[in-house]
JSON list of C-alpha atoms in Angstrom, two decimals:
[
{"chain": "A", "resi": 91, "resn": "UNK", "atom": "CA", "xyz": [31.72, -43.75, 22.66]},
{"chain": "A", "resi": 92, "resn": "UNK", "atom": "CA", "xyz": [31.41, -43.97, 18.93]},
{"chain": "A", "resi": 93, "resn": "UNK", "atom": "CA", "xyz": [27.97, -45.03, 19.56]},
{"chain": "A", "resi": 94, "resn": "UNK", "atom": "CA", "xyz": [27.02, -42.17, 21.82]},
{"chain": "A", "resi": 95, "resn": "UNK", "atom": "CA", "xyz": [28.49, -39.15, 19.28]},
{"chain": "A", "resi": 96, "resn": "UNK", "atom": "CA", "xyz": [27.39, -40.87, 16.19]},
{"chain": "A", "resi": 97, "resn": "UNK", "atom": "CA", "xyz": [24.05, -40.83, 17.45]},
{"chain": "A", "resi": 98, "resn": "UNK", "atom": "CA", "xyz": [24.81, -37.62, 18.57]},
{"chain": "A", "resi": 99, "resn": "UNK", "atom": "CA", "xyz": [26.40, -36.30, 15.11]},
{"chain": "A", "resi": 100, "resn": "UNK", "atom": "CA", "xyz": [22.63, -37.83, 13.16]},
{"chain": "A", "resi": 101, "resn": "UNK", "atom": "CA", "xyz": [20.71, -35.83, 15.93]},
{"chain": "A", "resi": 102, "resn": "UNK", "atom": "CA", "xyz": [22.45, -32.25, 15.46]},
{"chain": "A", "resi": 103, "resn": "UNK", "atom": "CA", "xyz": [22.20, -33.15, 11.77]},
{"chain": "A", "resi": 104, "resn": "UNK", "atom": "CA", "xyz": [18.24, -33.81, 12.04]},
{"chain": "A", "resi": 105, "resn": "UNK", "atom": "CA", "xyz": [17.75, -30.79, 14.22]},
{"chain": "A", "resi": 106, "resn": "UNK", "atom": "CA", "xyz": [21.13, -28.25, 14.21]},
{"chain": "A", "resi": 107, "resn": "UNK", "atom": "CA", "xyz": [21.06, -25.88, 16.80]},
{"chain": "A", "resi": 108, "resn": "UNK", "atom": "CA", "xyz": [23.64, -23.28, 18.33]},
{"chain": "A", "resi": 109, "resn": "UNK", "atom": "CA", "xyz": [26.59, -25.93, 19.92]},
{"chain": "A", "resi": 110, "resn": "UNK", "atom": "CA", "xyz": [29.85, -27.14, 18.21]},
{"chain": "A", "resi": 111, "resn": "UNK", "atom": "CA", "xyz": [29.03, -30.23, 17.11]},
{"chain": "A", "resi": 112, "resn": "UNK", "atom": "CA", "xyz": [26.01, -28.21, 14.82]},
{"chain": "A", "resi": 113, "resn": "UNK", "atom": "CA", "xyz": [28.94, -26.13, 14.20]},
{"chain": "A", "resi": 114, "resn": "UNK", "atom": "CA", "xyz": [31.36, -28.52, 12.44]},
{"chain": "A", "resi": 115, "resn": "UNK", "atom": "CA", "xyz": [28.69, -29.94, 10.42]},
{"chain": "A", "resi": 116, "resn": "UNK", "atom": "CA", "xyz": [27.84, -26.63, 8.99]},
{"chain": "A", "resi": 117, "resn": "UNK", "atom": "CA", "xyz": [31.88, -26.35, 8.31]},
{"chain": "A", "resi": 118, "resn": "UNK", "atom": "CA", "xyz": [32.32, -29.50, 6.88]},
{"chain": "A", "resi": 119, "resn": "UNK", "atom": "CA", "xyz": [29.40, -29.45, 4.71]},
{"chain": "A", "resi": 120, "resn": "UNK", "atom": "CA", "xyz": [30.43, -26.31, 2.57]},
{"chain": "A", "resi": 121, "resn": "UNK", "atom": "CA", "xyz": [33.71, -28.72, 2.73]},
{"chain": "A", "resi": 122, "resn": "UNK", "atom": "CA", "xyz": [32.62, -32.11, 1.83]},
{"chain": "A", "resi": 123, "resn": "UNK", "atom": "CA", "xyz": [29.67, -32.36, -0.75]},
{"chain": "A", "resi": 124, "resn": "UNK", "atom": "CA", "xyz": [29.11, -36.46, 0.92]},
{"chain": "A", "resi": 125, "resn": "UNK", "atom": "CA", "xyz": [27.09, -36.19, 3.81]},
{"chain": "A", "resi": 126, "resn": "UNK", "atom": "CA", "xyz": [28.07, -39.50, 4.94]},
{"chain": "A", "resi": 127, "resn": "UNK", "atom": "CA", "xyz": [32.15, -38.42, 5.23]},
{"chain": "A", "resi": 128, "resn": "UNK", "atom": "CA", "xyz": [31.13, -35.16, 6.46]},
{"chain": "A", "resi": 129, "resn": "UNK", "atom": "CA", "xyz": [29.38, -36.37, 9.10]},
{"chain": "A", "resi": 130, "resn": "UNK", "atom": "CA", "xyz": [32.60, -38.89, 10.04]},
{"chain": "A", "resi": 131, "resn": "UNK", "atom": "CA", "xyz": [34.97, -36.15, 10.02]},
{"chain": "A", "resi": 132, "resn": "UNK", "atom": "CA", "xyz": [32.36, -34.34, 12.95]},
{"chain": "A", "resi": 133, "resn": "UNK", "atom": "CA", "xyz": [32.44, -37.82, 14.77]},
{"chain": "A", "resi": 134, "resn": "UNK", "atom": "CA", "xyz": [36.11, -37.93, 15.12]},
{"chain": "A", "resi": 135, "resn": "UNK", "atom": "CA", "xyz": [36.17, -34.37, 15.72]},
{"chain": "A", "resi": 136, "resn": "UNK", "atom": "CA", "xyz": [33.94, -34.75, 18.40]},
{"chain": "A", "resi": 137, "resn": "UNK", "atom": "CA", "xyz": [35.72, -37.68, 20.16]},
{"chain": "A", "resi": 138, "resn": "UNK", "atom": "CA", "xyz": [38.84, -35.88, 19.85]},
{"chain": "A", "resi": 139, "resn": "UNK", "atom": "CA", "xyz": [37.63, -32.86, 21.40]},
{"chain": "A", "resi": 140, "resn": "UNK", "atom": "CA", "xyz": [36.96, -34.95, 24.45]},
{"chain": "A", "resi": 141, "resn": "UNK", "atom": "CA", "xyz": [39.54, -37.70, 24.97]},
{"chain": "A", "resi": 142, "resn": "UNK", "atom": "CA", "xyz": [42.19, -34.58, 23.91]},
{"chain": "A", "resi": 143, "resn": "UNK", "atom": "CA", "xyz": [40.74, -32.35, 26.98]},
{"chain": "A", "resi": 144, "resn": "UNK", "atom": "CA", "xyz": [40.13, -35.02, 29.56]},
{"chain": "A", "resi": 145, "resn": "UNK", "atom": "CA", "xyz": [43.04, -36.96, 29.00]},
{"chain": "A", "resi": 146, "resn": "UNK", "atom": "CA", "xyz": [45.50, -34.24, 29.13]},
{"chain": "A", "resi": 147, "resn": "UNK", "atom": "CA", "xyz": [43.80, -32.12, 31.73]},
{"chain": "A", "resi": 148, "resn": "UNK", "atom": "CA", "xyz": [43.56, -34.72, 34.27]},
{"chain": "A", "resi": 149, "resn": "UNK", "atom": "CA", "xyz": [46.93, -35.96, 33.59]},
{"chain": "A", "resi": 150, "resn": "UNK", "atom": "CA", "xyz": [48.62, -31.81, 33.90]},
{"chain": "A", "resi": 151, "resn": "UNK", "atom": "CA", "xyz": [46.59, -31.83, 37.25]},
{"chain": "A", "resi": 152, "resn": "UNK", "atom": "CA", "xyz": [47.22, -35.29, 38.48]},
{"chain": "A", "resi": 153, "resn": "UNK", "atom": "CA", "xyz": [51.26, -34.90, 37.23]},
{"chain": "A", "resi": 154, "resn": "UNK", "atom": "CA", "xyz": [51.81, -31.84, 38.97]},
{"chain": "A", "resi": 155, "resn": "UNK", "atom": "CA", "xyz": [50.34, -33.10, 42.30]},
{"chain": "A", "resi": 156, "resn": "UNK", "atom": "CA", "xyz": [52.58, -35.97, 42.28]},
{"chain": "A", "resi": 157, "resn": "UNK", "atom": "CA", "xyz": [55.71, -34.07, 41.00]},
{"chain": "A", "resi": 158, "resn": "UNK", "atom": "CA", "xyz": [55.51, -30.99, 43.70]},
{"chain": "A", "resi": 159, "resn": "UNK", "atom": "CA", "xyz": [55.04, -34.17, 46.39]},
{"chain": "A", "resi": 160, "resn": "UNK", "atom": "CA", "xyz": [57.61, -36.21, 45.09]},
{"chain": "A", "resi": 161, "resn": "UNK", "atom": "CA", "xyz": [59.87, -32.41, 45.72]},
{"chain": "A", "resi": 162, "resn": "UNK", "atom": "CA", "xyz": [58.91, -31.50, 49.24]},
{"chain": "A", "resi": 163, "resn": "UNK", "atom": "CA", "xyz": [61.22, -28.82, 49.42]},
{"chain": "A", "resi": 164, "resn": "UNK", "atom": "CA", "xyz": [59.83, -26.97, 46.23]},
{"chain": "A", "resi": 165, "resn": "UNK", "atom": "CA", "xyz": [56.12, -27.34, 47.35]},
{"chain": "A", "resi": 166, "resn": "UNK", "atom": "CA", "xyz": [56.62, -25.48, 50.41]},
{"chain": "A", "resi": 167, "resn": "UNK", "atom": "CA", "xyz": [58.54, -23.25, 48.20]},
{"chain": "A", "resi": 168, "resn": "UNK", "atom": "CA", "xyz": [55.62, -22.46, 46.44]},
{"chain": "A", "resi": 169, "resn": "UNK", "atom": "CA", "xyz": [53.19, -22.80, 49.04]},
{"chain": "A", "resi": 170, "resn": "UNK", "atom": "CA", "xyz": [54.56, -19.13, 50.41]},
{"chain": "A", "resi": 171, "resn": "UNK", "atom": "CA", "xyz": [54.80, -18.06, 46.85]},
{"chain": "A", "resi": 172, "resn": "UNK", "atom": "CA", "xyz": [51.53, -18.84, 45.31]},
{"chain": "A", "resi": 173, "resn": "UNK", "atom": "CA", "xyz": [52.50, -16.26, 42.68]},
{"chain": "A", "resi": 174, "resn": "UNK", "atom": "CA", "xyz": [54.62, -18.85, 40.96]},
{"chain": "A", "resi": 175, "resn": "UNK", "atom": "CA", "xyz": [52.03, -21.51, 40.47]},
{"chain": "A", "resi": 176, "resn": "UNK", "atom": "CA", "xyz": [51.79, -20.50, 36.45]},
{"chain": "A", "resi": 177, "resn": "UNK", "atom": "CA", "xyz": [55.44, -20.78, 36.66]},
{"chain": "A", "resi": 178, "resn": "UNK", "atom": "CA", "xyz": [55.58, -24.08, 38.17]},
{"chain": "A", "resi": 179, "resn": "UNK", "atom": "CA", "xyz": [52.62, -25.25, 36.07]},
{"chain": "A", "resi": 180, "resn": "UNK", "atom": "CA", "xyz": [54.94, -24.69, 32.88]},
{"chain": "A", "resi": 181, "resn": "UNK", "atom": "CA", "xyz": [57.80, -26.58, 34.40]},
{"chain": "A", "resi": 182, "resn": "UNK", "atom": "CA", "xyz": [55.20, -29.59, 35.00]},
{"chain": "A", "resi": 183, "resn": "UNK", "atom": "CA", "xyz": [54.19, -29.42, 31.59]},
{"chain": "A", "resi": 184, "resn": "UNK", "atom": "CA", "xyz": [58.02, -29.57, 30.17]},
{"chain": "A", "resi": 185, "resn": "UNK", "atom": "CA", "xyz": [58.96, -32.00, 32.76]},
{"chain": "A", "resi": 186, "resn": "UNK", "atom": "CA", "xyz": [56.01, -34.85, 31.77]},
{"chain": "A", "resi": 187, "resn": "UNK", "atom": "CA", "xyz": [54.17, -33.71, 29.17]},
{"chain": "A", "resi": 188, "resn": "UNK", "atom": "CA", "xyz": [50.79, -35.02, 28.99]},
{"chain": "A", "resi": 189, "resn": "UNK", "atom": "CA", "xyz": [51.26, -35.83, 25.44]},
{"chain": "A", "resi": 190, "resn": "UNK", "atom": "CA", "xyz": [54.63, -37.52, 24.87]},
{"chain": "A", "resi": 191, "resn": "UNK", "atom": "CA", "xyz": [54.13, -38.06, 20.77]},
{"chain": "A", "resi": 192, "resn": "UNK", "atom": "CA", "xyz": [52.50, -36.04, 18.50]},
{"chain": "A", "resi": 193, "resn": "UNK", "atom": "CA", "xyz": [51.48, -38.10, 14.53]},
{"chain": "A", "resi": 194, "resn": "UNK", "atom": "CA", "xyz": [51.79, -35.81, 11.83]},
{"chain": "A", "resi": 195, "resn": "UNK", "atom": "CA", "xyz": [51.53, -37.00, 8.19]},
{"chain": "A", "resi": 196, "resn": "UNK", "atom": "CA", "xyz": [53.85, -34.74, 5.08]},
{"chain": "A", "resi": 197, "resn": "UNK", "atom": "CA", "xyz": [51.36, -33.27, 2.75]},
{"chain": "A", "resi": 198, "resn": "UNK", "atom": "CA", "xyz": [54.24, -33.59, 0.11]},
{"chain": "A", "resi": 199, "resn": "UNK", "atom": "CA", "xyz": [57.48, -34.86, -0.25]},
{"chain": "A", "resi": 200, "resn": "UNK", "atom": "CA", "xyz": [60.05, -32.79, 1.72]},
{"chain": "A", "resi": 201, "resn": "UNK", "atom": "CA", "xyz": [63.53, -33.62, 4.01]},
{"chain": "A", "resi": 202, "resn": "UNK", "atom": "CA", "xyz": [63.77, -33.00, 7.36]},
{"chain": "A", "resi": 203, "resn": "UNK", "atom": "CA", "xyz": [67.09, -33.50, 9.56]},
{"chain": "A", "resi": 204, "resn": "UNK", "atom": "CA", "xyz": [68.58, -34.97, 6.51]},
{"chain": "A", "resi": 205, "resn": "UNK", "atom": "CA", "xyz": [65.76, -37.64, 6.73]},
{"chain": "A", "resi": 206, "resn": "UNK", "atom": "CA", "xyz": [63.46, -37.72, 3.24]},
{"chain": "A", "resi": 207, "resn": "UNK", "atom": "CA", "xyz": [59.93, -38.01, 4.51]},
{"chain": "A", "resi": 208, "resn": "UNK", "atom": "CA", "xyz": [57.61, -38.75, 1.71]},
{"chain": "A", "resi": 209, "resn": "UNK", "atom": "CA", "xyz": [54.13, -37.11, 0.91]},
{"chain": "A", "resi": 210, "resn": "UNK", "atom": "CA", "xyz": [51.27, -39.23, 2.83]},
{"chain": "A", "resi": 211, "resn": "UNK", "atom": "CA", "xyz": [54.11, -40.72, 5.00]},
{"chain": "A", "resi": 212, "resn": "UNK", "atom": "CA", "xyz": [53.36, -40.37, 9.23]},
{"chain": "A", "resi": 213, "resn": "UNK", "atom": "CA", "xyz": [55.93, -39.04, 11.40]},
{"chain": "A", "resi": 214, "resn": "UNK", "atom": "CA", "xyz": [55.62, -39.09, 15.31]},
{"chain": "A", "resi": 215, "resn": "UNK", "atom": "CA", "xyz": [57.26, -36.20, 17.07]},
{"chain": "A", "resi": 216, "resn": "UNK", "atom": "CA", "xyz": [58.46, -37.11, 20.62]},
{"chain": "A", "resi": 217, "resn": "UNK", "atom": "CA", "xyz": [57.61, -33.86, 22.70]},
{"chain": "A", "resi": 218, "resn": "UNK", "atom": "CA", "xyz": [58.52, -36.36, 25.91]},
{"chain": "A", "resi": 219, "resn": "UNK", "atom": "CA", "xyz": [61.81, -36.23, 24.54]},
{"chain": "A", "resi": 220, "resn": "UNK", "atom": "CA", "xyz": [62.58, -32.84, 22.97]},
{"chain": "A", "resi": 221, "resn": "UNK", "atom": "CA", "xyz": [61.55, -32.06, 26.70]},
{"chain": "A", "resi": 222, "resn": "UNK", "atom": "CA", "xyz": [64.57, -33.32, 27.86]},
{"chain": "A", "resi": 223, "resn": "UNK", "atom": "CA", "xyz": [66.82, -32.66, 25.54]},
{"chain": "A", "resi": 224, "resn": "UNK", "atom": "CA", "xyz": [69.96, -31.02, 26.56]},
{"chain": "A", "resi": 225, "resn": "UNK", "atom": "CA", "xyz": [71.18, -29.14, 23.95]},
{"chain": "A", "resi": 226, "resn": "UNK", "atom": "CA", "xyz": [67.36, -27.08, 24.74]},
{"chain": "A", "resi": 227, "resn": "UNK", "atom": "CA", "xyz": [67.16, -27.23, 28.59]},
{"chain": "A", "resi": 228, "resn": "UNK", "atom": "CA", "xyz": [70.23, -27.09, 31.48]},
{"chain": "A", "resi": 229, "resn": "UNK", "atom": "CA", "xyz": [70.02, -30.25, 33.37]},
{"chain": "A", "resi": 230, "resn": "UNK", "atom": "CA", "xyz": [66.62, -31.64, 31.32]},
{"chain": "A", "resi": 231, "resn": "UNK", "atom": "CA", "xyz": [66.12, -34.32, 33.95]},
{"chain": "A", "resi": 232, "resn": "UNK", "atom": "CA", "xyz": [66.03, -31.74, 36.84]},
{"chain": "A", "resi": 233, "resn": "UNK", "atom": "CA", "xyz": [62.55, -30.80, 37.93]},
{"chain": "A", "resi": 234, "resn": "UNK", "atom": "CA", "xyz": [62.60, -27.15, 39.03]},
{"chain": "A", "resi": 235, "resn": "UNK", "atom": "CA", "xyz": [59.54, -24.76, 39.24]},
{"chain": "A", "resi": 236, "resn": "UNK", "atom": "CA", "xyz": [61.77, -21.95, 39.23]},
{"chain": "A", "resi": 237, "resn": "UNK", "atom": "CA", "xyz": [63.13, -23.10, 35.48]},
{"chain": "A", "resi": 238, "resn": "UNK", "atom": "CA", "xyz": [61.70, -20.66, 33.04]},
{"chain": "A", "resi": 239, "resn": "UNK", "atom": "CA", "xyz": [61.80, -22.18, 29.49]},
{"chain": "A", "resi": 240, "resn": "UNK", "atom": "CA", "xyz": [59.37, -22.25, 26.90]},
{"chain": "A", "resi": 241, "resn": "UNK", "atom": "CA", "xyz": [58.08, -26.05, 25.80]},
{"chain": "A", "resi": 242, "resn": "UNK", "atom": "CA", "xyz": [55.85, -27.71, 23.53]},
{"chain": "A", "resi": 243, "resn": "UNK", "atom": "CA", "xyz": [52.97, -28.97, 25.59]},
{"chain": "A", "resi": 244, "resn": "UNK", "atom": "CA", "xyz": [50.20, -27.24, 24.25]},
{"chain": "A", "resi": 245, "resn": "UNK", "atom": "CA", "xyz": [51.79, -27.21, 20.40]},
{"chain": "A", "resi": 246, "resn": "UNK", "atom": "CA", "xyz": [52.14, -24.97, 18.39]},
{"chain": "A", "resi": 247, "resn": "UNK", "atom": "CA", "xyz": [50.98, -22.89, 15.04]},
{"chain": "A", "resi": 248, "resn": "UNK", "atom": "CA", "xyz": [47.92, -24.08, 13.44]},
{"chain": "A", "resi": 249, "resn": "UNK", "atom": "CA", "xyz": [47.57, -26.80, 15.88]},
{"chain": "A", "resi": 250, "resn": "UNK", "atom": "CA", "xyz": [48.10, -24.55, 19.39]},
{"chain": "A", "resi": 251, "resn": "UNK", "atom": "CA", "xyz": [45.77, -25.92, 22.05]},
{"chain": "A", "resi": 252, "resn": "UNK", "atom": "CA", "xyz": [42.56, -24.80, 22.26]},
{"chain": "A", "resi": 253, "resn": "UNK", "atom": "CA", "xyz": [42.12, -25.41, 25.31]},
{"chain": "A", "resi": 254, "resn": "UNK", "atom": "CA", "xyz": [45.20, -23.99, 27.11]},
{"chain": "A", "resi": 255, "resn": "UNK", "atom": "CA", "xyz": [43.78, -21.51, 29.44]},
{"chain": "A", "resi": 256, "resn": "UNK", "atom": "CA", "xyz": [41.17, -23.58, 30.43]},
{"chain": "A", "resi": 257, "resn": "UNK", "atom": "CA", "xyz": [43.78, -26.31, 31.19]},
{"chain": "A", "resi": 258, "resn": "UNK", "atom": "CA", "xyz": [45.99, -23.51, 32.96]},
{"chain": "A", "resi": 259, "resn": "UNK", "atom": "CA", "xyz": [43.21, -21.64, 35.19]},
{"chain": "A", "resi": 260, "resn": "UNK", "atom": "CA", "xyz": [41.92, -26.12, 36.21]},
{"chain": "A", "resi": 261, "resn": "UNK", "atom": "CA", "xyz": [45.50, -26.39, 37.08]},
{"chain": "A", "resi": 262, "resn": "UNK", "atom": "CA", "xyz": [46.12, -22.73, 39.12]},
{"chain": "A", "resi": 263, "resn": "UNK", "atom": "CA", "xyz": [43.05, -23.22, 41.05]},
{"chain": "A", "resi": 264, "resn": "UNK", "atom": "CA", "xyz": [43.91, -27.02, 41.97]},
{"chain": "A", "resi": 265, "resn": "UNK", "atom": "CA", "xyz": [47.50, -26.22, 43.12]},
{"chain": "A", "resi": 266, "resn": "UNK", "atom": "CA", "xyz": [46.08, -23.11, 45.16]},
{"chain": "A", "resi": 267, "resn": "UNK", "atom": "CA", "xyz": [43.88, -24.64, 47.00]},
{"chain": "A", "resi": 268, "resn": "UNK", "atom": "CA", "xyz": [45.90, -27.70, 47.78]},
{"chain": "A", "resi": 269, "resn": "UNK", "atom": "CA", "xyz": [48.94, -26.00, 48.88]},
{"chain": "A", "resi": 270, "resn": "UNK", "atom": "CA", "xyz": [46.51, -23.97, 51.32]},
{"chain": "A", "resi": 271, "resn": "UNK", "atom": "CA", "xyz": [44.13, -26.94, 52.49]},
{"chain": "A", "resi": 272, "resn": "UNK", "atom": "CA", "xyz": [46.51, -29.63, 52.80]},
{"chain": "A", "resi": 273, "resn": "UNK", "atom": "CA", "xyz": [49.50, -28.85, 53.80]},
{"chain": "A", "resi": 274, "resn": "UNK", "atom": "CA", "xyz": [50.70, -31.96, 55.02]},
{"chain": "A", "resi": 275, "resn": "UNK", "atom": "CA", "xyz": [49.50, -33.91, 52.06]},
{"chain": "A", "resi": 276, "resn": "UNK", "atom": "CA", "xyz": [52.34, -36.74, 50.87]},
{"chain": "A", "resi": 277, "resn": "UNK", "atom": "CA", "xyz": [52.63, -40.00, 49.05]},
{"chain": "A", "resi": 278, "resn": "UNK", "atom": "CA", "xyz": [51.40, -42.97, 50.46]},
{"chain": "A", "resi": 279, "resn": "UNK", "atom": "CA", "xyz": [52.79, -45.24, 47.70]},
{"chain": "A", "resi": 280, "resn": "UNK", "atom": "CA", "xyz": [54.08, -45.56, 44.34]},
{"chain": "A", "resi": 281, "resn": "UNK", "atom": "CA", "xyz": [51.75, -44.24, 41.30]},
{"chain": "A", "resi": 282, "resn": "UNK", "atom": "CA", "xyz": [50.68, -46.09, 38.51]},
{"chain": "A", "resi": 283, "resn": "UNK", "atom": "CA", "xyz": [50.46, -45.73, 35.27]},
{"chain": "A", "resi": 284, "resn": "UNK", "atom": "CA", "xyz": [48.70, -47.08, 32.26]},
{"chain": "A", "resi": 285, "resn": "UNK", "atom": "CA", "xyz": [50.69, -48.75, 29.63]},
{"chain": "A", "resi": 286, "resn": "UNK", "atom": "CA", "xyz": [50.92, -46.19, 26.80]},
{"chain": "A", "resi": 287, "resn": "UNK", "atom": "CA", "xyz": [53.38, -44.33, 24.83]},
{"chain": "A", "resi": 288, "resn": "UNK", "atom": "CA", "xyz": [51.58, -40.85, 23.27]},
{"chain": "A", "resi": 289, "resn": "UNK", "atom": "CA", "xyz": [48.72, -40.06, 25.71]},
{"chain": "A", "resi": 290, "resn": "UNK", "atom": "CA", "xyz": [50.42, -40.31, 29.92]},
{"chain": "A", "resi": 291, "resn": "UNK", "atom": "CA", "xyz": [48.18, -41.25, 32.58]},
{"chain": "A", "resi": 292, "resn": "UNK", "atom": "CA", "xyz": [48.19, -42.18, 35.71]},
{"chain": "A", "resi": 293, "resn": "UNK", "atom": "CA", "xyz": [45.68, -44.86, 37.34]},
{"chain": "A", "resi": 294, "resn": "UNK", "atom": "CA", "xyz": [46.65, -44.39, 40.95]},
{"chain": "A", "resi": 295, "resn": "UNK", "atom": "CA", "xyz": [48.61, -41.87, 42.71]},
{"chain": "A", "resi": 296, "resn": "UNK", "atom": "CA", "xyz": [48.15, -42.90, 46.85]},
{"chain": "A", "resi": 297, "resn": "UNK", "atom": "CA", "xyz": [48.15, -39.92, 48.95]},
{"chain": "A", "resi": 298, "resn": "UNK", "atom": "CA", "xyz": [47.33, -39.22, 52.98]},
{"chain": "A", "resi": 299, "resn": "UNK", "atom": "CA", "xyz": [47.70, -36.66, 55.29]},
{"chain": "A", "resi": 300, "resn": "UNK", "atom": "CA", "xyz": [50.41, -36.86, 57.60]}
]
C-alpha cells in the first residue's frame, strides 16, 4: 500500500486534477513550503482515508450481523419494525465499537482527571470502554436495540467522522435487506477475530440458513 499511494501521491503531483488526493496537495502546499513532507502528509492522509473507512465499515456491518444473530429475539423484533434499524445501528455502534482506542497527542502541557499529561505526550482514549461504562449507560453490558443513548463511535468535534452517513445508509440497507431475505439466517459457529486492540475485526463469522 505505501507503494501504490506514493506512486499515486507523485502522479496527482505531476498532473493534479479534480479528486482528493489533488486536493490535499493543494492544502498542504500553501501549508508546508517542503514538497517532500507535503507530499508525506497526503500519503498518510490517503492511507488513512482508506484503512479508516474499510476497516470500520465492514466491521459496523459485519458486528451488527453477528450481534442481532447472537439476540434472536431482538432480530425478529426488528424484522417487523424496520423503522428501528438506525436505532439499532447506534446500539451496535455503542455496544462494539469499531474503533476501541482512539491516540491523541497534548499540544501543550495541561491535566486531565487529575493526571498531568505533558505537551507532545500520546494519550489513548478507550471508546471500547467508556462504552460500557456504568456510571454513562444502565446495564453497559446489555445489548438492546431499543437503548437510546448517544456514544462515541464516530467521534467527535474537529475529528467527527466523515464518513458517518455513508457508514449509516451501508449499514440500513444491509440490515434491511437481510432481515427481509433471510429470515432464517443463524450462526453456524463461533466468529473470529483478529488479534488487535484499537481497530476490531472479525475474520470469520459462520452463518447458514436454517
Amino acid at each position: 500500500m505505501r507503494e501504490y499511494f506514493t506512486a499515486l501521491v507523485k502522479g496527482r503531483r505531476r498532473n493534479p486534477g479534480t479528486d482528493p488526493i489533488s486536493s490535499w496537495i493543494a492544502v498542504w502546499d500553501d501549508l508546508e513550503p517542503d514538497r517532500a513532507a507535503a507530499d508525506e502528509a497526503v500519503f498518510h492522509l490517503a492511507l488513512f482515508m482508506v484503512l479508516a473507512a474499510l476497516e470500520t465499515t465492514s466491521h459496523v456491518l459485519a458486528g451488527a450481523v453477528r450481534l442481532l444473530l447472537e439476540h434472536p429475539r431482538q432480530r425478529d423484533w426488528l424484522r417487523t419494525r424496520p423503522e428501528h434499524i438506525p436505532g439499532a445501528l447506534d446500539e451496535v455502534l455503542r455496544y462494539d465499537a469499531p474503533i476501541h482506542m482512539i491516540s491523541r497527542v497534548a499540544p501543550e502541557d495541561t491535566v486531565l482527571a487529575g493526571v498531568t499529561i505533558r505537551e507532545n505526550e500520546m494519550v489513548q482514549l478507550m471508546v471500547g470502554a467508556a462504552h460500557h461504562d456504568p456510571r454513562q449507560y444502565a446495564d453497559p453490558e446489555l445489548f438492546d436495540i431499543r437503548r437510546r443513548s448517544p456514544h462515541l463511535s464516530f467521534g467527535g468535534g474537529i475529528h467527527f467522522c466523515l464518513g458517518s452517513a455513508l457508514a449509516r445508509m451501508e449499514a440500513e440497507c444491509l440490515l434491511t435487506a437481510l432481515l427481509q431475505r433471510l429470515p432464517g439466517l443463524q450462526l453456524a459457529g463461533a466468529p473470529g477475530w483478529a488479534s488487535r486492540v484499537a481497530f476490531r475485526r472479525l475474520i470469520t463469522l459462520p452463518v447458514a440458513r436454517a
